[in-house]
JSON list of C-alpha atoms and ligand atoms in Angstrom, two decimals:
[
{"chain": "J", "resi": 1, "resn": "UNK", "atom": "CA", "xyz": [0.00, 0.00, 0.00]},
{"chain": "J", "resi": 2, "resn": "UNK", "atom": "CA", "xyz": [1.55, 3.43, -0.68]},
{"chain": "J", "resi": 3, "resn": "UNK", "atom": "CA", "xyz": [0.11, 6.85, 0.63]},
{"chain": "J", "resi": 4, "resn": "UNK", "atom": "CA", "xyz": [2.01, 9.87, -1.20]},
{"chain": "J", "resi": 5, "resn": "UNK", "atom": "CA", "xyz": [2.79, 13.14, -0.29]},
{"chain": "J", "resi": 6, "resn": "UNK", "atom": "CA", "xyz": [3.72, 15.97, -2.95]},
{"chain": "J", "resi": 7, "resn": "UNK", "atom": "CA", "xyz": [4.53, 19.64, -2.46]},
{"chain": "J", "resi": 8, "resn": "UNK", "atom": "CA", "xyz": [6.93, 22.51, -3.27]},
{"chain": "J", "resi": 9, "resn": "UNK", "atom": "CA", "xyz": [10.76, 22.83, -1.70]},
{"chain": "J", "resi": 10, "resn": "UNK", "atom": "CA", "xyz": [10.17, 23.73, 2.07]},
{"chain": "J", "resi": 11, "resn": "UNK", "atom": "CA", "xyz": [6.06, 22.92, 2.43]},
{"chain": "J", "resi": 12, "resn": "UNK", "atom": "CA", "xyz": [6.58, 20.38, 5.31]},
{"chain": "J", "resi": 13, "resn": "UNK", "atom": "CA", "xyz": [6.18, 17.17, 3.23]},
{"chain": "J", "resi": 14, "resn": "UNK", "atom": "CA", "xyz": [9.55, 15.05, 4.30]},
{"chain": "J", "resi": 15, "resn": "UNK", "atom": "CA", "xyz": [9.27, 16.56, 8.40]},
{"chain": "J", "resi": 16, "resn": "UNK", "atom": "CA", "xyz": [5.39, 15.61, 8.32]},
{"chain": "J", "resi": 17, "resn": "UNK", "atom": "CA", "xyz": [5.66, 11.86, 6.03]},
{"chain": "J", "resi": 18, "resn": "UNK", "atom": "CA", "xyz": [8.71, 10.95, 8.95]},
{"chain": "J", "resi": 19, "resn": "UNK", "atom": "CA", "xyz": [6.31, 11.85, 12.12]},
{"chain": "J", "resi": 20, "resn": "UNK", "atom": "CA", "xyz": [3.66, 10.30, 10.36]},
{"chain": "J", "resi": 21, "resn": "UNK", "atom": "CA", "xyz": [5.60, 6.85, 9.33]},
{"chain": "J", "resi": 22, "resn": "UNK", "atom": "CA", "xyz": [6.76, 7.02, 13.36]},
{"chain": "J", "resi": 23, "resn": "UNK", "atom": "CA", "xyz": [3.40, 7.17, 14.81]},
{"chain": "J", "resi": 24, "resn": "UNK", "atom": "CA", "xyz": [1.87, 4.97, 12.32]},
{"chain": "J", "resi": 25, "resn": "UNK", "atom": "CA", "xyz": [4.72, 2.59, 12.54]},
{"chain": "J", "resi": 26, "resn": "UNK", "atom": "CA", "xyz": [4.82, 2.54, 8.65]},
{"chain": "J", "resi": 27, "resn": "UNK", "atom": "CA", "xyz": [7.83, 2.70, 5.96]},
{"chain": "J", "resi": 28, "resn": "UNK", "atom": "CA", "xyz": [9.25, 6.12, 4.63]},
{"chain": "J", "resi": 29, "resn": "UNK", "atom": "CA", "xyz": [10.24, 7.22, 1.43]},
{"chain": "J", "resi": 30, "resn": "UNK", "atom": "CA", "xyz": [12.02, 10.03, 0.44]},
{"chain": "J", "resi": 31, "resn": "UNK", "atom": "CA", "xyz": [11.88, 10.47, -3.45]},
{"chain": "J", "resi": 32, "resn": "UNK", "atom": "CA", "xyz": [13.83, 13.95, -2.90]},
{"chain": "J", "resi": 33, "resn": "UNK", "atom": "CA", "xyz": [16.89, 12.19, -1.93]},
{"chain": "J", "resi": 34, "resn": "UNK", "atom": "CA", "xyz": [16.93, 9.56, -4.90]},
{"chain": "J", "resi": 35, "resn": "UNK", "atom": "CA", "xyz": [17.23, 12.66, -7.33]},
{"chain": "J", "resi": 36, "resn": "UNK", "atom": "CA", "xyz": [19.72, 14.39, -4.85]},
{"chain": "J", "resi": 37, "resn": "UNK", "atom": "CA", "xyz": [22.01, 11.32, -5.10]},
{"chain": "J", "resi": 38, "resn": "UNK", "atom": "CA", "xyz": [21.42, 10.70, -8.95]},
{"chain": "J", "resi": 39, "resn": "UNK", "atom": "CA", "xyz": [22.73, 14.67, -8.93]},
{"chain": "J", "resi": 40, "resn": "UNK", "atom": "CA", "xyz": [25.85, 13.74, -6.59]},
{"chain": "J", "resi": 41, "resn": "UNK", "atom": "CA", "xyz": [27.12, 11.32, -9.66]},
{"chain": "J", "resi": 42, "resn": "UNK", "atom": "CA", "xyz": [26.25, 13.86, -12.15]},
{"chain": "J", "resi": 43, "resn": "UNK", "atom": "CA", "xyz": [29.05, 15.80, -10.17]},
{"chain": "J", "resi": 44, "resn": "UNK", "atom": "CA", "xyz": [31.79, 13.18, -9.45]},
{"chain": "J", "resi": 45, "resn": "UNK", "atom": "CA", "xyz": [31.07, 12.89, -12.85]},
{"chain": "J", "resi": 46, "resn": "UNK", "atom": "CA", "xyz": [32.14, 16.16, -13.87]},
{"chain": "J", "resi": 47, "resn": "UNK", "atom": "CA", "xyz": [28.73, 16.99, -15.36]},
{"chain": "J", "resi": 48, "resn": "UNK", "atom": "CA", "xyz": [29.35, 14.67, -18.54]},
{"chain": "J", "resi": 49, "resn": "UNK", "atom": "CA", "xyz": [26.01, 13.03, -19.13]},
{"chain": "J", "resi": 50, "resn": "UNK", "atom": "CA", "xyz": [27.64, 9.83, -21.04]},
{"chain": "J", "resi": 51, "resn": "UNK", "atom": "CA", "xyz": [29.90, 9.31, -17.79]},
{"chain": "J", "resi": 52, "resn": "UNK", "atom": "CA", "xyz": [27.00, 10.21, -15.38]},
{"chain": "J", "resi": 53, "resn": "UNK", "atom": "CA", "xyz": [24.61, 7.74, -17.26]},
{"chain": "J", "resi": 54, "resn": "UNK", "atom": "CA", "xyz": [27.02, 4.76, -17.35]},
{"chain": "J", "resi": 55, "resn": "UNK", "atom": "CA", "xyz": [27.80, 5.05, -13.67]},
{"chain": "J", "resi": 56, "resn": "UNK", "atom": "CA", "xyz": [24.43, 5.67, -12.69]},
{"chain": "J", "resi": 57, "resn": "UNK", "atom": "CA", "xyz": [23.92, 2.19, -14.61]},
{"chain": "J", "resi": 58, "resn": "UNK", "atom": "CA", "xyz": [26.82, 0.54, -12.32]},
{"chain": "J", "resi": 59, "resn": "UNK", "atom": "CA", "xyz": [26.61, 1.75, -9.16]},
{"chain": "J", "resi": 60, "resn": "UNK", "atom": "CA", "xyz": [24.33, 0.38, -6.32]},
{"chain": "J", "resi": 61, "resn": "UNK", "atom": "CA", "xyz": [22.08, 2.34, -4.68]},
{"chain": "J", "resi": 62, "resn": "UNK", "atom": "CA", "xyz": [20.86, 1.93, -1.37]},
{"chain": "J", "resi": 63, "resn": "UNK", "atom": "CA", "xyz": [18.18, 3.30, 1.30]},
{"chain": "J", "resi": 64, "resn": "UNK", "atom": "CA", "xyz": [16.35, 2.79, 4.31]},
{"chain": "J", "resi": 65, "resn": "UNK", "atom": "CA", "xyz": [14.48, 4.94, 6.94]},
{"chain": "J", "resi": 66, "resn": "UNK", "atom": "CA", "xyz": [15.72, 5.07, 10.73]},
{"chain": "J", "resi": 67, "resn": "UNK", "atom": "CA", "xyz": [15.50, 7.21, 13.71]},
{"chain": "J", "resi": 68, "resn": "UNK", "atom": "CA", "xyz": [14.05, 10.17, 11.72]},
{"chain": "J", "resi": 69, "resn": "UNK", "atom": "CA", "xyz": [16.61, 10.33, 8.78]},
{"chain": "J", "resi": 70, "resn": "UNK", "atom": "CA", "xyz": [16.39, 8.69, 5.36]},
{"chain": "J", "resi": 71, "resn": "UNK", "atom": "CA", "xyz": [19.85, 7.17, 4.47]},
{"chain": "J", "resi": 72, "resn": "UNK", "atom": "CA", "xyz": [21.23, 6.44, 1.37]},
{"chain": "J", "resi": 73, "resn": "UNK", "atom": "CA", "xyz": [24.08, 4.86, 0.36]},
{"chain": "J", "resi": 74, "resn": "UNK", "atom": "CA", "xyz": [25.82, 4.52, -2.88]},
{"chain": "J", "resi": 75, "resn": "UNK", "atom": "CA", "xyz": [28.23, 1.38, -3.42]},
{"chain": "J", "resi": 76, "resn": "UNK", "atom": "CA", "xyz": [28.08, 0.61, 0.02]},
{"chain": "J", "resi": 77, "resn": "UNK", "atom": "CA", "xyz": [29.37, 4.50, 1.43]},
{"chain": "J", "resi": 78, "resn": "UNK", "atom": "CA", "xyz": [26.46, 6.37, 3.04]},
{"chain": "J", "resi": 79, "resn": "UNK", "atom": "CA", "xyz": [25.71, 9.54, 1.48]},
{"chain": "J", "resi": 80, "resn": "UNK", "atom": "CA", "xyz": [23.00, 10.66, 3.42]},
{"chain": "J", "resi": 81, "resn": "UNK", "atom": "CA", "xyz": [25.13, 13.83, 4.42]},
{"chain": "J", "resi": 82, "resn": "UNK", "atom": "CA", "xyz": [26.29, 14.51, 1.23]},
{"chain": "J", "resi": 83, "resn": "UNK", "atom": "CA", "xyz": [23.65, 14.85, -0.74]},
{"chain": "J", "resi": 84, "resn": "UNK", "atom": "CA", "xyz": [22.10, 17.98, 1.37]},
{"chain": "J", "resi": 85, "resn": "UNK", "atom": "CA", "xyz": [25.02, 20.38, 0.31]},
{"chain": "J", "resi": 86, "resn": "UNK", "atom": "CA", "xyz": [24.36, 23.41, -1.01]},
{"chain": "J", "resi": 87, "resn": "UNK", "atom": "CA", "xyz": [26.45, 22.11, -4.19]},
{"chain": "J", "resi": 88, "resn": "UNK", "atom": "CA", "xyz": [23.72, 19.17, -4.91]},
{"chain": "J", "resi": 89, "resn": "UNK", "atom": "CA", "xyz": [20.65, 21.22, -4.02]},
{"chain": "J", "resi": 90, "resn": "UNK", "atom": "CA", "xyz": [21.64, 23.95, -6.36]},
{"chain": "J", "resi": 91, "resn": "UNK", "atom": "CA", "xyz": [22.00, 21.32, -9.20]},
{"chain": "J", "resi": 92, "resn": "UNK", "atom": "CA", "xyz": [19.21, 18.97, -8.41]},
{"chain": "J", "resi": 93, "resn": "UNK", "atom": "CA", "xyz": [16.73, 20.31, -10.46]},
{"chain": "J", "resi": 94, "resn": "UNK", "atom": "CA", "xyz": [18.65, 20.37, -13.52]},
{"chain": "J", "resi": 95, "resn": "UNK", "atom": "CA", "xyz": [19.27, 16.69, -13.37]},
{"chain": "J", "resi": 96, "resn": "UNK", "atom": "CA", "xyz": [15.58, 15.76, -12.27]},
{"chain": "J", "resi": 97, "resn": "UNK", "atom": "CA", "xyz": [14.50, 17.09, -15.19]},
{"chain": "J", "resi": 98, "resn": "UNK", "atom": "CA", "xyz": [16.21, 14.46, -17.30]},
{"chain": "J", "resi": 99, "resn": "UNK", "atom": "CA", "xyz": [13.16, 11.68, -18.30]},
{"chain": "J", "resi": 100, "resn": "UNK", "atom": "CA", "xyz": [16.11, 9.17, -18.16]},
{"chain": "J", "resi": 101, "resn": "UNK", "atom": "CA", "xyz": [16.82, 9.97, -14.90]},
{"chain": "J", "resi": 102, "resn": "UNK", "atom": "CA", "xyz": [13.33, 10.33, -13.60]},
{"chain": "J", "resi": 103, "resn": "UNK", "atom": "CA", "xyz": [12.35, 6.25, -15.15]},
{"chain": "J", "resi": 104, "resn": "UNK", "atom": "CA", "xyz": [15.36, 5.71, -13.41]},
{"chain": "J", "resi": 105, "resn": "UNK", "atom": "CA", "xyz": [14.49, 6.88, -9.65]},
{"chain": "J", "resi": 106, "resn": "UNK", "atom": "CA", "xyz": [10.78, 5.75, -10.71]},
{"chain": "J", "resi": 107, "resn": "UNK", "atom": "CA", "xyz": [12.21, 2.07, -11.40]},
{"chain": "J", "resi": 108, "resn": "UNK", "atom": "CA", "xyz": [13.81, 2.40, -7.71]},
{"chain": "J", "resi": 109, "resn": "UNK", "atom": "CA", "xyz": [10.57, 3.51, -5.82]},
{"chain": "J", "resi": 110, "resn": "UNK", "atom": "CA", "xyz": [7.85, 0.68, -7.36]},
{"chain": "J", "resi": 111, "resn": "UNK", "atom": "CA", "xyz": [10.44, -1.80, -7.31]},
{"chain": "J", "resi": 112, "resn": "UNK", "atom": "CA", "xyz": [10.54, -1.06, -3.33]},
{"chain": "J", "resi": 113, "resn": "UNK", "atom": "CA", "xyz": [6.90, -0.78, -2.38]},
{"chain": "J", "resi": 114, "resn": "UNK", "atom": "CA", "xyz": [6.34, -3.76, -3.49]},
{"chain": "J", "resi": 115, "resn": "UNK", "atom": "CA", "xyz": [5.94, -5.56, 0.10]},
{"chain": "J", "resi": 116, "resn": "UNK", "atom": "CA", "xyz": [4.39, -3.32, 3.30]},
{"chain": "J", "resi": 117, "resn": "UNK", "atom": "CA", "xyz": [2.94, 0.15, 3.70]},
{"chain": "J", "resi": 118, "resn": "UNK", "atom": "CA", "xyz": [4.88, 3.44, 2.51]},
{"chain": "J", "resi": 119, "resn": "UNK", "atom": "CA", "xyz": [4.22, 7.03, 2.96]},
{"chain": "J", "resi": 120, "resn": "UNK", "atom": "CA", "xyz": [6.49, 8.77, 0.38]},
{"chain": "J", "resi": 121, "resn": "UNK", "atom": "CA", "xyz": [7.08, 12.28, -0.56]},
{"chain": "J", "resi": 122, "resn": "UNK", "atom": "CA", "xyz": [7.70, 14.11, -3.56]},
{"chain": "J", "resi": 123, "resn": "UNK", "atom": "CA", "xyz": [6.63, 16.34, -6.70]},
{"chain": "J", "resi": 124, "resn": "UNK", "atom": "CA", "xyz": [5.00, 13.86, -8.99]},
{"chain": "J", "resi": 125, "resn": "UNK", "atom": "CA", "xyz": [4.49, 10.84, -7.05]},
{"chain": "J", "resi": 126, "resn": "UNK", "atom": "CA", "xyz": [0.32, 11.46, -7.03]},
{"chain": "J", "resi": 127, "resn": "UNK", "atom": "CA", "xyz": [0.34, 11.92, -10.79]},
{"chain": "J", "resi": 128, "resn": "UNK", "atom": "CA", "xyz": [3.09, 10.06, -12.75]},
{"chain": "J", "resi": 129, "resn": "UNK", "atom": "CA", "xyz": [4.56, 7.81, -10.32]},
{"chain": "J", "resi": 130, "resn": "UNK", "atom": "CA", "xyz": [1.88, 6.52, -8.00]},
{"chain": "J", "resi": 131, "resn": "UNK", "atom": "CA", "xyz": [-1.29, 7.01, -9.79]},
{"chain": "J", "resi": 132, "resn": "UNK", "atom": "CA", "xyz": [-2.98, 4.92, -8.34]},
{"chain": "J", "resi": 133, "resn": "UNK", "atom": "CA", "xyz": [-2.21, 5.21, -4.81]},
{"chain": "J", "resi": 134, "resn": "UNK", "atom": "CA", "xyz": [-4.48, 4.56, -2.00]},
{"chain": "J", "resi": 135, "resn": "UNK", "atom": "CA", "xyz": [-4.30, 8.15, -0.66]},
{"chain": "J", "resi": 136, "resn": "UNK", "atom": "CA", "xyz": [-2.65, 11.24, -2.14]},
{"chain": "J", "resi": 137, "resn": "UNK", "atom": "CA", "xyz": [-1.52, 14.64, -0.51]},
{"chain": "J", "resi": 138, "resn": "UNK", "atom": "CA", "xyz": [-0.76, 18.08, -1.63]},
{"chain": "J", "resi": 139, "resn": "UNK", "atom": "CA", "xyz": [1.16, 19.83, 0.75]},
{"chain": "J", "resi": 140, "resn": "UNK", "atom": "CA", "xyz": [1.38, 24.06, 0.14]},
{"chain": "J", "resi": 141, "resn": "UNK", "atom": "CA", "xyz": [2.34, 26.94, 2.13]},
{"chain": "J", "resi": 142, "resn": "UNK", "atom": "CA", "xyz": [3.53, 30.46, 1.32]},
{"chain": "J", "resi": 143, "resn": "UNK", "atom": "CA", "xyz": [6.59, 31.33, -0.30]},
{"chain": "J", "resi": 144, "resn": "UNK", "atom": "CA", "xyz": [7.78, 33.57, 2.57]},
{"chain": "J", "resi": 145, "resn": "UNK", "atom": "CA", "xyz": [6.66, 30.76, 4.99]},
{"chain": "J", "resi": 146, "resn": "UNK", "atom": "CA", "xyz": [8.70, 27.63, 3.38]},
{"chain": "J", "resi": 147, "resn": "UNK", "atom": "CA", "xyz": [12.03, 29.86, 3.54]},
{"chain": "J", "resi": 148, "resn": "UNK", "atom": "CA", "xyz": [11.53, 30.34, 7.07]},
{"chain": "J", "resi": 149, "resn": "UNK", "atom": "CA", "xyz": [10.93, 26.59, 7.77]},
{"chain": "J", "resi": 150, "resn": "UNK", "atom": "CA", "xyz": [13.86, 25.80, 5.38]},
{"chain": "J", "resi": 151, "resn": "UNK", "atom": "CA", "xyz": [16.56, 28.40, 6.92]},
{"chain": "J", "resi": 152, "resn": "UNK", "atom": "CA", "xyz": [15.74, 26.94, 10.57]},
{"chain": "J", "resi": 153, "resn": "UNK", "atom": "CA", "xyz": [16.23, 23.19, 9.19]},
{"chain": "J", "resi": 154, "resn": "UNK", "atom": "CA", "xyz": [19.69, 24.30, 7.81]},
{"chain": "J", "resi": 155, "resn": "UNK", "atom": "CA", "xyz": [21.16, 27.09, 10.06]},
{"chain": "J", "resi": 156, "resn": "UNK", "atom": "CA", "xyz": [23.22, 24.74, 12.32]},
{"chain": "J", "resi": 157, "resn": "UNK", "atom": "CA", "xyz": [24.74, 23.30, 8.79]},
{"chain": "J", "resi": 158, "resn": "UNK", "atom": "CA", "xyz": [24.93, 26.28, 7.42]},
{"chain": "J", "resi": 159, "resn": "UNK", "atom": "CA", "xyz": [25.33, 29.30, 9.93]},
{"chain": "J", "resi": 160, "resn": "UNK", "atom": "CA", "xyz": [25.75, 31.97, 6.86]},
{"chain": "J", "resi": 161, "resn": "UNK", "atom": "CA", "xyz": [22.70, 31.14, 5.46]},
{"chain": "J", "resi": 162, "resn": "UNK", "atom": "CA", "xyz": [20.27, 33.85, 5.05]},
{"chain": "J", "resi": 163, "resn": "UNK", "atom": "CA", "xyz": [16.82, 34.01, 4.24]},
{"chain": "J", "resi": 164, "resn": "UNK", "atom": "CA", "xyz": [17.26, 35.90, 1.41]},
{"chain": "J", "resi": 165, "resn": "UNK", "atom": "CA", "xyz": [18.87, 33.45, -0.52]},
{"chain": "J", "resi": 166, "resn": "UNK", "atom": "CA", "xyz": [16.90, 30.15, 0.92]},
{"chain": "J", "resi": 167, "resn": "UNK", "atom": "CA", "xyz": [13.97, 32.13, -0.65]},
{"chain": "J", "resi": 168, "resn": "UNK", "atom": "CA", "xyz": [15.37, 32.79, -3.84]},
{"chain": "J", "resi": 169, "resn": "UNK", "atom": "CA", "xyz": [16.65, 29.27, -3.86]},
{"chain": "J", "resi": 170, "resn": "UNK", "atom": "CA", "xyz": [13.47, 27.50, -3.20]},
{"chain": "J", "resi": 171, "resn": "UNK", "atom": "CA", "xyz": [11.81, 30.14, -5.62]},
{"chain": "J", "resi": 172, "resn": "UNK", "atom": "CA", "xyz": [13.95, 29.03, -8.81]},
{"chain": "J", "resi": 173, "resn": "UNK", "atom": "CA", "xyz": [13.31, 25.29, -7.64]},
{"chain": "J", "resi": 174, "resn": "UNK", "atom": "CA", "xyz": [9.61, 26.03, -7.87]},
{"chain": "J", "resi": 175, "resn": "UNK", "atom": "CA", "xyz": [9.51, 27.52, -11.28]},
{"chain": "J", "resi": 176, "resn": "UNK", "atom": "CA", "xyz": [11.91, 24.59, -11.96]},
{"chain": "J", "resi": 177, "resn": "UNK", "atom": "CA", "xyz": [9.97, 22.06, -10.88]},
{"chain": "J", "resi": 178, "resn": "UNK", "atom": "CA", "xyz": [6.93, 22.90, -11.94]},
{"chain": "J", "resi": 179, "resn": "UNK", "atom": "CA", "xyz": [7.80, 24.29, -15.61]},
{"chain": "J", "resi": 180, "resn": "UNK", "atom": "CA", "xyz": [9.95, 21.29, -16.47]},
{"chain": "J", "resi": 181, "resn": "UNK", "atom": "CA", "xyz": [8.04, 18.79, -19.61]},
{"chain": "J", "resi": 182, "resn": "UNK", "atom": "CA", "xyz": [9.08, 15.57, -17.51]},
{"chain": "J", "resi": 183, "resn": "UNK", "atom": "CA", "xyz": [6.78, 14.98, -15.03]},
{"chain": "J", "resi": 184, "resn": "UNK", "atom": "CA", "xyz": [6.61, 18.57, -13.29]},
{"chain": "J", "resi": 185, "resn": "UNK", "atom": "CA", "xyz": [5.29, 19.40, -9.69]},
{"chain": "J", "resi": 186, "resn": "UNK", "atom": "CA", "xyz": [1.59, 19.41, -9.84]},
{"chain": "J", "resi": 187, "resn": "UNK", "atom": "CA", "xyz": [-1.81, 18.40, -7.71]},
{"chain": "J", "resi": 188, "resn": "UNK", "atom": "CA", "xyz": [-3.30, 15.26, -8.46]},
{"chain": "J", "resi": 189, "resn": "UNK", "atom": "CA", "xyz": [-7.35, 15.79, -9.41]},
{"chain": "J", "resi": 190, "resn": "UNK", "atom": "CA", "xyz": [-7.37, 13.12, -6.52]},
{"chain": "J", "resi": 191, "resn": "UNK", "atom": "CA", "xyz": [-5.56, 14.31, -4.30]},
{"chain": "J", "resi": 192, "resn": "UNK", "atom": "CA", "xyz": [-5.86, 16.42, -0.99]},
{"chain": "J", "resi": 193, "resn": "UNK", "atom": "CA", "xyz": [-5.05, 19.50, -0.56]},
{"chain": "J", "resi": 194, "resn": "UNK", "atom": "CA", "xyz": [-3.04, 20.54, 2.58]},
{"chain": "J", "resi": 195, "resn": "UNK", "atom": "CA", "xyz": [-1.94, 24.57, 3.26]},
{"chain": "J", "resi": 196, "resn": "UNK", "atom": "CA", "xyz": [-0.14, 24.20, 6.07]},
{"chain": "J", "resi": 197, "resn": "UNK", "atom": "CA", "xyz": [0.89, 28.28, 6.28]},
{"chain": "J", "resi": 198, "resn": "UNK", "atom": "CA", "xyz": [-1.27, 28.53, 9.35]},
{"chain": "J", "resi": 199, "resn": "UNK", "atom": "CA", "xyz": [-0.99, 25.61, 11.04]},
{"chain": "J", "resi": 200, "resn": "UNK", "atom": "CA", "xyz": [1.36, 24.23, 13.12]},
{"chain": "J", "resi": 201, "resn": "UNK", "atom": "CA", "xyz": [3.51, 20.90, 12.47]},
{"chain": "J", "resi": 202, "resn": "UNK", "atom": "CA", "xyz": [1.42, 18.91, 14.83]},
{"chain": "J", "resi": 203, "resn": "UNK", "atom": "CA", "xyz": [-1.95, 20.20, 13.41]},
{"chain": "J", "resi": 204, "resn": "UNK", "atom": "CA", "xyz": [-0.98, 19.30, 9.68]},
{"chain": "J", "resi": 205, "resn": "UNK", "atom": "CA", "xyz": [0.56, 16.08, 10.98]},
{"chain": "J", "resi": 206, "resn": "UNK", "atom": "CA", "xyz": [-3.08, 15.34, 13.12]},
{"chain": "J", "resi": 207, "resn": "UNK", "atom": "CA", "xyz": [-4.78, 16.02, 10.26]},
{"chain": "J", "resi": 208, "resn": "UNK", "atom": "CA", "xyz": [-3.04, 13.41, 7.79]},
{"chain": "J", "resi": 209, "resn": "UNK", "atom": "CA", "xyz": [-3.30, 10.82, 10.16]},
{"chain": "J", "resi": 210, "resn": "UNK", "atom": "CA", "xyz": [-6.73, 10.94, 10.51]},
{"chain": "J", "resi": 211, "resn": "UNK", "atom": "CA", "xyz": [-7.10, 10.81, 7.08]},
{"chain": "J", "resi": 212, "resn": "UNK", "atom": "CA", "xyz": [-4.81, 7.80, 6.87]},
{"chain": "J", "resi": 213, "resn": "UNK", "atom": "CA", "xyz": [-5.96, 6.03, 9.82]},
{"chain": "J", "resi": 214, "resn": "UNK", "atom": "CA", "xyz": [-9.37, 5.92, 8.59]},
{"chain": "J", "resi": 215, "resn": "UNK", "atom": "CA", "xyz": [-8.33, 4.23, 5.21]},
{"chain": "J", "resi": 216, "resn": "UNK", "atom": "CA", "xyz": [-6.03, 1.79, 6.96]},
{"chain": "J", "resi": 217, "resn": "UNK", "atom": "CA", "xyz": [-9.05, 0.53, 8.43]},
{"chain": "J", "resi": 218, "resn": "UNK", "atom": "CA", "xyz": [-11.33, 0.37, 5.73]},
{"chain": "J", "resi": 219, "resn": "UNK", "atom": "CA", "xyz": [-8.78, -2.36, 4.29]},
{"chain": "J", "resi": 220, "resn": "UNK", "atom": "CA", "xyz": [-8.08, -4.25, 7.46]},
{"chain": "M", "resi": 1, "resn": "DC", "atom": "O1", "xyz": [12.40, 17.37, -1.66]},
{"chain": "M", "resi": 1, "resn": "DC", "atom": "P1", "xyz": [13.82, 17.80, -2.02]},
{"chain": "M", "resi": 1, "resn": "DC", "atom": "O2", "xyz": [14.07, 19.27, -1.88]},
{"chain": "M", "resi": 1, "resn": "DC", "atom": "O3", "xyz": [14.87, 16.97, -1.34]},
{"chain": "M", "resi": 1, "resn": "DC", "atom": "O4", "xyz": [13.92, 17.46, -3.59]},
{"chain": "M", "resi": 1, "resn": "DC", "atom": "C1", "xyz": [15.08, 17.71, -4.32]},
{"chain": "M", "resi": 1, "resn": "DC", "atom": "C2", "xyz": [14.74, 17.97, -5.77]},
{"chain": "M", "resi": 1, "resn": "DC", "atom": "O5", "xyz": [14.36, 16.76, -6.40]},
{"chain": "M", "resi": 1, "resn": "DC", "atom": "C3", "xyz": [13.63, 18.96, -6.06]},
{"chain": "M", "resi": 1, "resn": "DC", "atom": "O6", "xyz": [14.13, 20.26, -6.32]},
{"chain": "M", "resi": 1, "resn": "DC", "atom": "C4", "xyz": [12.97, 18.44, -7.30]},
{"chain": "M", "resi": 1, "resn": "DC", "atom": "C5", "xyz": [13.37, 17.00, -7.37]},
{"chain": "M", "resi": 1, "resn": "DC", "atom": "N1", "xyz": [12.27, 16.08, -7.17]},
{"chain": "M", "resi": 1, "resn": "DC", "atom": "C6", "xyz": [11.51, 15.75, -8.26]},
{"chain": "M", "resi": 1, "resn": "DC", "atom": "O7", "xyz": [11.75, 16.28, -9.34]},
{"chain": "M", "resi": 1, "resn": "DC", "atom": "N2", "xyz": [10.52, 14.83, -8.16]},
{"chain": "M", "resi": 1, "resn": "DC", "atom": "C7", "xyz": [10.26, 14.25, -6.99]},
{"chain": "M", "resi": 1, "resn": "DC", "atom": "N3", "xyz": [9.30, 13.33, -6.90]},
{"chain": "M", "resi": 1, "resn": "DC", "atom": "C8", "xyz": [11.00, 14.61, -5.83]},
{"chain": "M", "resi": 1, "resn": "DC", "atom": "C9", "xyz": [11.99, 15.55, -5.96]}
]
């Protein structure tokens, strides 16, 4: 069973789907991450798309959910870290819009929720990815509001940070995201719509549950 969560950069999704897979004791899946670590072998390979593609081919990637953090590792060597540089996040959207690229992280995700229940997050995982999921989400907040959220998240990491340019950031990744042919960030016609600009994290969390609670046991 898979319940999906899509948004913009910085509208709660991956803080909300982790509470949510602890209290529900469910699996976690963070689709942001799989593109994040596609884009750290686009740069170890130099940004050449024939190198990039043949080791993305080779190498084995790897991920699991634990105490609150998605890991991935590549080959064995966790890059869970890595992959939340400024570096990677700046190039990430280039490389997700690549349709090889996006069949390829695709391929990764179904092949995994095969067996047991999943909460995943994403852009496109209500419309191209998951169509047919058993519940979908659409997570939105305010511009303004997502920088703030995203600045706090990465302030310890990243004390010169300012919001200035997490706003900017997450405002080219929007039009990025969402203007991009291959599979851009949109709402599913099915899916539910979630501002979470006013409320707080344990009001939008609440309020997915429920939702999610009741379905889970309409098919016990
Ligand atoms: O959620 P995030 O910021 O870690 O996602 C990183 C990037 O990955 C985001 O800018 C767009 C891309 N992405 C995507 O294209 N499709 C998804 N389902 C998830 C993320």
């Amino acid at each position: 069973m898979i319940i999906v969560i899509d948004g913009p950069a910085g509208s709660g999704k991956s803080s909300t789907a982790r509470r949510i897979a602890d209290r529900l004791d469910i699996e976690y899946l963070d689709s942001g991450a799989l593109y994040r670590t596609a884009t750290l072998i686009y740069l170890k390979a130099n940004r050449d798309k024939e190198t990039f593609f043949r080791l993305l081919g080779q190498k084995k990637i790897s991920f699991y959910y634990e105490d609150q953090i998605f890991h991935v590792t590549v080959d064995g060597q966790s890059v869970t870290d890595e992959i939340r540089t400024a570096e990677v996040t700046n190039a990430v959207s280039e490389v997700a819009a690549l349709p090889r690229v996006r069949s390829f992280v695709n391929n990764l995700m179904r092949e995994v929720v095969l067996d047991g229940v999943y909460i995943a997050e994403g852009r496109d995982l209500g419309t191209a990815v998951f169509p047919d999921a058993e519940l979908k989400f659409f997570m939105s907040a305010d511009l303004e509001e997502r920088a703030r959220r995203r600045l706090k998240e990465r302030k310890e990491k990243d004390p010169g940070l300012t919001l200035k340019e997490v706003k900017q950031n997450i405002a080219e990744r929007d039009q990025k995201d969402s203007k991009r042919q291959a599979d851009p960030l949109k709402k599913a016609d099915d899916a539910i719509e979630i501002d979470t600009t006013n409320l707080t994290f344990e009001q939008q969390v609440d309020k997915i549950c429920l939702e999610i609670s009741t379905v889970l046991k309409e098919t016990e």
